[in-house]
mmCIF file of C-alpha atoms in Angstrom:
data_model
loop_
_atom_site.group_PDB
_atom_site.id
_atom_site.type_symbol
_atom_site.label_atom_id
_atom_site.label_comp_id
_atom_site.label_asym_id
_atom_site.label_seq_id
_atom_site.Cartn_x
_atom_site.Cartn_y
_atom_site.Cartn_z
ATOM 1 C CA UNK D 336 -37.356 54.402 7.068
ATOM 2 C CA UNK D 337 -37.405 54.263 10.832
ATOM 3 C CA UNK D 338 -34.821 50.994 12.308
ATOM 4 C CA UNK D 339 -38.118 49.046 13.636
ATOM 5 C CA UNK D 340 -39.382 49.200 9.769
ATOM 6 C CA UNK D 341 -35.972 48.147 8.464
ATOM 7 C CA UNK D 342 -35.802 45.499 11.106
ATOM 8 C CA UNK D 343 -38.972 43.725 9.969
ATOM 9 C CA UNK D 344 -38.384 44.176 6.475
ATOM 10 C CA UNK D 345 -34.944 41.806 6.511
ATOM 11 C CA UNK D 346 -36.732 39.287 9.218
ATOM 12 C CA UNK D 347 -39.342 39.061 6.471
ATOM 13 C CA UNK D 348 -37.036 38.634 3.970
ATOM 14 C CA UNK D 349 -35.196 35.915 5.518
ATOM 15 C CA UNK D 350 -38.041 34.058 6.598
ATOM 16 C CA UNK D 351 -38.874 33.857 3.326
ATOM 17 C CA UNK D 352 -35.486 32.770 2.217
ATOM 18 C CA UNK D 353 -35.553 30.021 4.702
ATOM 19 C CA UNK D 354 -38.842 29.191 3.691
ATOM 20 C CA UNK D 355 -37.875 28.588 0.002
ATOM 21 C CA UNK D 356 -34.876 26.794 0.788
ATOM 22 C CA UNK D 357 -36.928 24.390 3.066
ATOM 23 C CA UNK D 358 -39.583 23.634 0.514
ATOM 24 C CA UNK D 359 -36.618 23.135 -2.496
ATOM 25 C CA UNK D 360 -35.098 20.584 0.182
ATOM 26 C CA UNK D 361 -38.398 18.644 1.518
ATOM 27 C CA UNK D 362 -37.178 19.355 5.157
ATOM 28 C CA UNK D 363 -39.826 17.655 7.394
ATOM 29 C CA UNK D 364 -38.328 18.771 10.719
ATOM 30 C CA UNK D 365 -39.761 22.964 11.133
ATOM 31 C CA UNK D 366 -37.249 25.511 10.264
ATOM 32 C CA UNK D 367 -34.330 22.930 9.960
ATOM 33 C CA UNK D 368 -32.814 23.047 5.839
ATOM 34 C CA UNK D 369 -30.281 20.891 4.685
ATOM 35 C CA UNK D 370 -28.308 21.057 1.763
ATOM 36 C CA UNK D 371 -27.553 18.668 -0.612
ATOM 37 C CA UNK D 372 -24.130 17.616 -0.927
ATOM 38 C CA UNK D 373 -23.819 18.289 -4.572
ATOM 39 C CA UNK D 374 -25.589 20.473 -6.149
ATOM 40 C CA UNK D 375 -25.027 20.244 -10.235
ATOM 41 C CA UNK D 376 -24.352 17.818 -12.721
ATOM 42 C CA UNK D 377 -20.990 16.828 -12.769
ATOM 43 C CA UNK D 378 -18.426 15.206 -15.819
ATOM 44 C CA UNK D 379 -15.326 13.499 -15.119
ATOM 45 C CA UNK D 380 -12.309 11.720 -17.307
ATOM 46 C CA UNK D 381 -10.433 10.406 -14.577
ATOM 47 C CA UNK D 382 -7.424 11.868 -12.879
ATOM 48 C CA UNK D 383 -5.083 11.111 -15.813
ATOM 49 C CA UNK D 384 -6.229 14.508 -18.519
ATOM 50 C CA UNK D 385 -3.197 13.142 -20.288
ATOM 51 C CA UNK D 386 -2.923 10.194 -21.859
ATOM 52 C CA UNK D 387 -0.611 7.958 -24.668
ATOM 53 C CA UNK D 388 -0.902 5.128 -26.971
ATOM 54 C CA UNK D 389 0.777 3.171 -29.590
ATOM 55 C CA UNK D 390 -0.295 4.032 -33.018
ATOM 56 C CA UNK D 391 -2.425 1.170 -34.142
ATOM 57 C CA UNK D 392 -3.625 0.460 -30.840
ATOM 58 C CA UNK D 393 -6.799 1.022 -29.089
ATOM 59 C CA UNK D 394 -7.777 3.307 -26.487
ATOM 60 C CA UNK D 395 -10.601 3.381 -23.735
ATOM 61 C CA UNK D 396 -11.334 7.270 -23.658
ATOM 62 C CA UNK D 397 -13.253 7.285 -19.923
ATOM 63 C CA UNK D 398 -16.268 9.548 -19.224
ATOM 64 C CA UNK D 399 -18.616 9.615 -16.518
ATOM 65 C CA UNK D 400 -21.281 11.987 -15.023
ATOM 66 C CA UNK D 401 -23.303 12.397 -11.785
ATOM 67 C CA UNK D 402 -26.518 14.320 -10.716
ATOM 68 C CA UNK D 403 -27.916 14.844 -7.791
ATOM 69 C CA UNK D 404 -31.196 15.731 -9.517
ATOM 70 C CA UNK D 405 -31.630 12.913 -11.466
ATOM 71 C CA UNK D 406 -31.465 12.870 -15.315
ATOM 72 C CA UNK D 407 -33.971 12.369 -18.169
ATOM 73 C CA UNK D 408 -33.846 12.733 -21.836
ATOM 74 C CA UNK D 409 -30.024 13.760 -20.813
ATOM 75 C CA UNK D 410 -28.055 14.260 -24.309
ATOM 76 C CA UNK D 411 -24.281 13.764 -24.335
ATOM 77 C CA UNK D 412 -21.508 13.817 -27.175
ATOM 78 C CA UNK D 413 -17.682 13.586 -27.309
ATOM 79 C CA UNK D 414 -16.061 16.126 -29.530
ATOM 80 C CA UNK D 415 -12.306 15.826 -31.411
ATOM 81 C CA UNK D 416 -9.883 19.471 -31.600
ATOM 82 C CA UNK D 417 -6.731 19.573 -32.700
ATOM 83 C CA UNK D 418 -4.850 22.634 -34.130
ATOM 84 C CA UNK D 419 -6.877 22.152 -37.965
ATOM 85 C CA UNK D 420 -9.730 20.236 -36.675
ATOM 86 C CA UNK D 421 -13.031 20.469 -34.938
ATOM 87 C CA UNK D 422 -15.670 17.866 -35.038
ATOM 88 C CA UNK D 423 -18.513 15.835 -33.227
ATOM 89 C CA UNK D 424 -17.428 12.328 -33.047
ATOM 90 C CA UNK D 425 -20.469 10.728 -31.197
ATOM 91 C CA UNK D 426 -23.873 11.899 -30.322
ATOM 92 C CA UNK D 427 -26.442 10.280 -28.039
ATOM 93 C CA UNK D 428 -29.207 10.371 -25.526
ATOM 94 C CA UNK D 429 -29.776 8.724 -22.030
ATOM 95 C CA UNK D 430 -33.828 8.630 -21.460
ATOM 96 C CA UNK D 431 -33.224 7.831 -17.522
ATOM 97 C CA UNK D 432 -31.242 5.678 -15.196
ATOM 98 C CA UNK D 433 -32.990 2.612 -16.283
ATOM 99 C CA UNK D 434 -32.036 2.716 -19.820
ATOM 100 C CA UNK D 435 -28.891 2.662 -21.593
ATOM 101 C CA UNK D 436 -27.218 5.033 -24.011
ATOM 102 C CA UNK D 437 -28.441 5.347 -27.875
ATOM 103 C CA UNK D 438 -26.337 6.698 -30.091
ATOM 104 C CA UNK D 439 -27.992 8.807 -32.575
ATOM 105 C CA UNK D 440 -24.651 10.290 -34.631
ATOM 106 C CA UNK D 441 -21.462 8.840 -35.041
ATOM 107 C CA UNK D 442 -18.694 10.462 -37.049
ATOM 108 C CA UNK D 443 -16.024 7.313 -36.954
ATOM 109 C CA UNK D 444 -16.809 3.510 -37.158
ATOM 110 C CA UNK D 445 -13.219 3.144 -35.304
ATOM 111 C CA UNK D 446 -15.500 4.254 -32.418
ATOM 112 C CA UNK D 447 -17.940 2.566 -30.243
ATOM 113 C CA UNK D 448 -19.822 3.355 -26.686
ATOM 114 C CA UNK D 449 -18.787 1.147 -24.734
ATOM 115 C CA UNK D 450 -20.142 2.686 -21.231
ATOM 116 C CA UNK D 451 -23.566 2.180 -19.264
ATOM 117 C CA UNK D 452 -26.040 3.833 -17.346
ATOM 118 C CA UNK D 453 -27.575 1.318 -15.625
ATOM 119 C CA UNK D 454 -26.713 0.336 -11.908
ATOM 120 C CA UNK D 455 -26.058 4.225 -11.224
ATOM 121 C CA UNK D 456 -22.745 3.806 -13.648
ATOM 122 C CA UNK D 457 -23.210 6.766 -15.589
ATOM 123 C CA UNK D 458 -20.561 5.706 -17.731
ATOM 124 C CA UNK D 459 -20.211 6.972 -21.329
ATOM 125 C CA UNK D 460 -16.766 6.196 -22.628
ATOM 126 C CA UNK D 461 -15.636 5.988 -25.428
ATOM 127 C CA UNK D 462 -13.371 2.778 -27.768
ATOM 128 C CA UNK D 463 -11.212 4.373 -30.096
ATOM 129 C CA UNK D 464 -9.601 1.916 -32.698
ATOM 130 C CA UNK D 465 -6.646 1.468 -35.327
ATOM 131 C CA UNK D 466 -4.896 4.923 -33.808
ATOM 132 C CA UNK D 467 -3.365 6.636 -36.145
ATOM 133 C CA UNK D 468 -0.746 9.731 -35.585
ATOM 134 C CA UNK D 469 -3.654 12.435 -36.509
ATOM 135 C CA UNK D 470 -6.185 11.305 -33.570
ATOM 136 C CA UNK D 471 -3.671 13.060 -30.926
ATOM 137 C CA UNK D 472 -5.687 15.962 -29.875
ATOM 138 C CA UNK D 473 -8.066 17.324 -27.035
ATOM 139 C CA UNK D 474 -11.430 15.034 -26.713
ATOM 140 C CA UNK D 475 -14.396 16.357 -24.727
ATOM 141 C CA UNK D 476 -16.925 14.489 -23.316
ATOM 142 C CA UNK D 477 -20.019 16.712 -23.062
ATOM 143 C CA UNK D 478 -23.346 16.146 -20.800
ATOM 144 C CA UNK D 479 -26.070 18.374 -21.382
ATOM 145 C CA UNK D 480 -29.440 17.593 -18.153
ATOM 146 C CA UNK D 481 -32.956 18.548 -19.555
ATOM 147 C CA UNK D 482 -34.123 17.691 -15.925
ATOM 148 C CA UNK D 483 -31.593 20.614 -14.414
ATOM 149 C CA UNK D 484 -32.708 23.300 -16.642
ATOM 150 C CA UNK D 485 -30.349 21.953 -19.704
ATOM 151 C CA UNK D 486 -27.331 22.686 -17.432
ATOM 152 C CA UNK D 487 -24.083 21.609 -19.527
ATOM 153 C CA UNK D 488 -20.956 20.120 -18.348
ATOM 154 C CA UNK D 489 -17.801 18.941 -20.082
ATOM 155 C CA UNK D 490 -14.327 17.317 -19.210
ATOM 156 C CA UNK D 491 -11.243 17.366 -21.864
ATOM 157 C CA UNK D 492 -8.681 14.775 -21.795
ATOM 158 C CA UNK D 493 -5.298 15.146 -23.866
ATOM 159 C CA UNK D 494 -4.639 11.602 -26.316
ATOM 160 C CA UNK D 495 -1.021 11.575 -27.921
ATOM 161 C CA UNK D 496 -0.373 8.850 -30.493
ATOM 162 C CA UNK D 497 3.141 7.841 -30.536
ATOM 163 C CA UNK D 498 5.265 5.448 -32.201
ATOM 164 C CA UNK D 499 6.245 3.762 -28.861
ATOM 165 C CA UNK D 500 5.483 3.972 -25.612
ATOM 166 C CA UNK D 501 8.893 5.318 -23.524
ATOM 167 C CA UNK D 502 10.238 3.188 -21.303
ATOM 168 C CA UNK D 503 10.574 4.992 -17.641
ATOM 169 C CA UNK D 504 14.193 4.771 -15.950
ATOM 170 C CA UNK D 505 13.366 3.897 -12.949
ATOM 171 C CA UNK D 506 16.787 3.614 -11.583
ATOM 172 C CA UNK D 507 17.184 7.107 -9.668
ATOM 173 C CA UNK D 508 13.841 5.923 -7.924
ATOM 174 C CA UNK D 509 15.973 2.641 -6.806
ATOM 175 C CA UNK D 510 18.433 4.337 -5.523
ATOM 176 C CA UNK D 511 16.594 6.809 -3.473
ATOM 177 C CA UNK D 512 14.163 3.513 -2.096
ATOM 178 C CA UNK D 513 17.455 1.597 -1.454
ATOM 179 C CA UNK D 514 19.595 4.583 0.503
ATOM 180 C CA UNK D 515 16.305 5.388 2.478
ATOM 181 C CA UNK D 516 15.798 1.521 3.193
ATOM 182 C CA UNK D 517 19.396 1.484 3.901
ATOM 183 C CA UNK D 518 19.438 4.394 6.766
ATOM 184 C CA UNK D 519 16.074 2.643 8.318
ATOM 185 C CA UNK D 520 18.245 -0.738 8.847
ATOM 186 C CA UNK D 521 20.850 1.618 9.732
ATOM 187 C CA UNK D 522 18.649 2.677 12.946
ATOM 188 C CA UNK D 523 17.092 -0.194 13.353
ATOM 189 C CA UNK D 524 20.187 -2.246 13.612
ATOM 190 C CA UNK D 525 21.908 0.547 15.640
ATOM 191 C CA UNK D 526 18.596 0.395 18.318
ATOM 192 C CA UNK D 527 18.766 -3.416 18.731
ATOM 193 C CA UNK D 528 22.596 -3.115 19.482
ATOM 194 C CA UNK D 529 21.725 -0.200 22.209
ATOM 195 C CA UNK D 530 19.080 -2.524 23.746
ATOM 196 C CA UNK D 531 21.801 -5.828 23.552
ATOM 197 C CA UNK D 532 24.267 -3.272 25.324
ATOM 198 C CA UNK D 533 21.530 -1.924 27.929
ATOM 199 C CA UNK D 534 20.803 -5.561 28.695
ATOM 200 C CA UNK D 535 24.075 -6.857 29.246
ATOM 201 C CA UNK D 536 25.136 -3.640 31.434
ATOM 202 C CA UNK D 537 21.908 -4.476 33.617
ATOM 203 C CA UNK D 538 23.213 -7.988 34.240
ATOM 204 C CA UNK D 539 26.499 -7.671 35.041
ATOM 205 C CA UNK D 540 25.427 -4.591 37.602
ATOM 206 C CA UNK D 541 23.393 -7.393 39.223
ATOM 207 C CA UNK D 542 25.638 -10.135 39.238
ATOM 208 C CA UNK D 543 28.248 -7.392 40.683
ATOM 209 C CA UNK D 544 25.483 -6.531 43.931
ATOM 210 C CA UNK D 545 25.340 -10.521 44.277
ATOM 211 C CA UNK D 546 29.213 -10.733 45.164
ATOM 212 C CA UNK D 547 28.974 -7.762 47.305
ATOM 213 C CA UNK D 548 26.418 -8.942 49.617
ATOM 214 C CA UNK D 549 27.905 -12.298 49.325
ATOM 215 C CA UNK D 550 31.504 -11.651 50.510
ATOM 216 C CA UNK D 551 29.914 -8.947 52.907
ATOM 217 C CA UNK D 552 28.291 -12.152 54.830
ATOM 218 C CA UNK D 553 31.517 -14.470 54.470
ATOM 219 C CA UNK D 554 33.564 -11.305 55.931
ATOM 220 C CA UNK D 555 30.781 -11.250 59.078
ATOM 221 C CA UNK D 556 31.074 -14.466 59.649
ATOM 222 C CA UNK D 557 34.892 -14.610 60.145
ATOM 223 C CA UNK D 558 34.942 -11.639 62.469
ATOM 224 C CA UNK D 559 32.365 -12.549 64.659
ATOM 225 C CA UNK D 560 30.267 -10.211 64.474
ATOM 226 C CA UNK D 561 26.878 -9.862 65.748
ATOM 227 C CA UNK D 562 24.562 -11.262 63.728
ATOM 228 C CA UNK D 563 26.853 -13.490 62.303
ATOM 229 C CA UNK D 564 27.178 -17.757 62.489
ATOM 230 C CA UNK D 565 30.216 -17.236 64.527
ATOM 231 C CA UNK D 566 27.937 -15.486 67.815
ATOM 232 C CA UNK D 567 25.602 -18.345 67.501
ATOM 233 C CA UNK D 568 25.295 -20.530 70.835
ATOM 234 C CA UNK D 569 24.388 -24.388 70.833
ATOM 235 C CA UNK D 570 21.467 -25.074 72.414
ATOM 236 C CA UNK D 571 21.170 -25.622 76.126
ATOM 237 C CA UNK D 572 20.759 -29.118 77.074
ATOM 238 C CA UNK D 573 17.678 -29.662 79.972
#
């Protein structure tokens, strides 16, 4: 295959590409694509992946998802493992953004939905109530879009149940805010003292030039010298 052959075969081949890409986009503007900024759906817990509460408490498990796409008929579920145990604890649908969820399956009664689609929330977490020592395991919030060719997502957060939440000592944190506060008066204090000084120096310099040029005229003026009040005539009388 001769270079002019090759040549045209991979200009073909990538204005076809770009061609493709333009239609999937809706570019109006000729041979200009832009990408979308995301590109799949998308699950998130939150920050926190780990997480404690008192045993007899209640706990907000947080879930939420986002599509560029859009979503319909979008099925999601939260899911329970510990070391022993595997299980579906909630199972539900979204039918599109204008609808909130249904639960279809629900393995607990301790549990309720308590998030919402509408309003572009796309919130499905989850209440957990009357904790008790065996809930502490992984839960998994699981989104599964029809509309993106049943792409599935999932995000895991870590619940420990504990007999009491531990108090954090906070006092090495003091210390290091109140030695760094500390050294900042430090400088700040030592700054306003330099300026004070600067100040001061300044002044006295000028009051010194004032005495100079003072007693230098008083010293002219007893000598005599010209320029001085003593050379001065009286006026002539006509």
């Amino acid at each position: 295959m001769g270079e002019k052959e090759l040549s045209s075969l991979l200009g073909g081949g990538f204005r076809k590409t770009s061609a493709l890409l333009q239609l999937a986009v809706g570019s109006r503007s000729p041979g200009l694509f832009l990408l979308p900024a995301c590109l799949s759906l998308e699950v998130s817990v939150g920050k926190a992946t780990d997480i404690y509460a008192v045993n007899g408490t209640e706990i907000l498990l947080p879930c939420t998802f986002s599509s560029c796409f859009g979503f319909e008929n979008l099925r999601f579920w939260w899911s329970y493992n510990s070391s022993d145990t595997f299980k579906i604890l909630i199972d539900g649908t979204v039918k599109n953004e204008k609808s909130d969820p249904k639960v279809k399956l629900k393995d607990d009664d301790r549990i309720t939905l308590e998030g919402t689609t509408k309003e572009k929330m796309n919130n499905i977490s989850i209440l957990l109530r009357n904790l008790e020592f065996s809930d502490t395991g992984k839960y998994t919030c699981h989104v599964k879009n029809p509309k993106e060719n049943y792409l599935q997502h999932q995000a895991t957060i870590f619940l420990h149940v504990v007999d009491k939440l531990e108090e954090v000592d906070n006092t090495v944190t003091l210390i290091i805010l109140a030695v760094v506060g500390g050294v900042i008066g430090l400088l700040v204090f030592i700054l306003l003292v330099k300026k004070l000084i600067a100040f001061i120096l300044k002044k006295t310099q000028e009051k010194k030039k004032e005495c100079l040029v003072s007693s230098s005229g008083n010293d002219n003026t007893e000598n005599g010298l010209p320029g001085s009040k003593a050379e001065e005539k009286p006026p002539t009388k006509v």
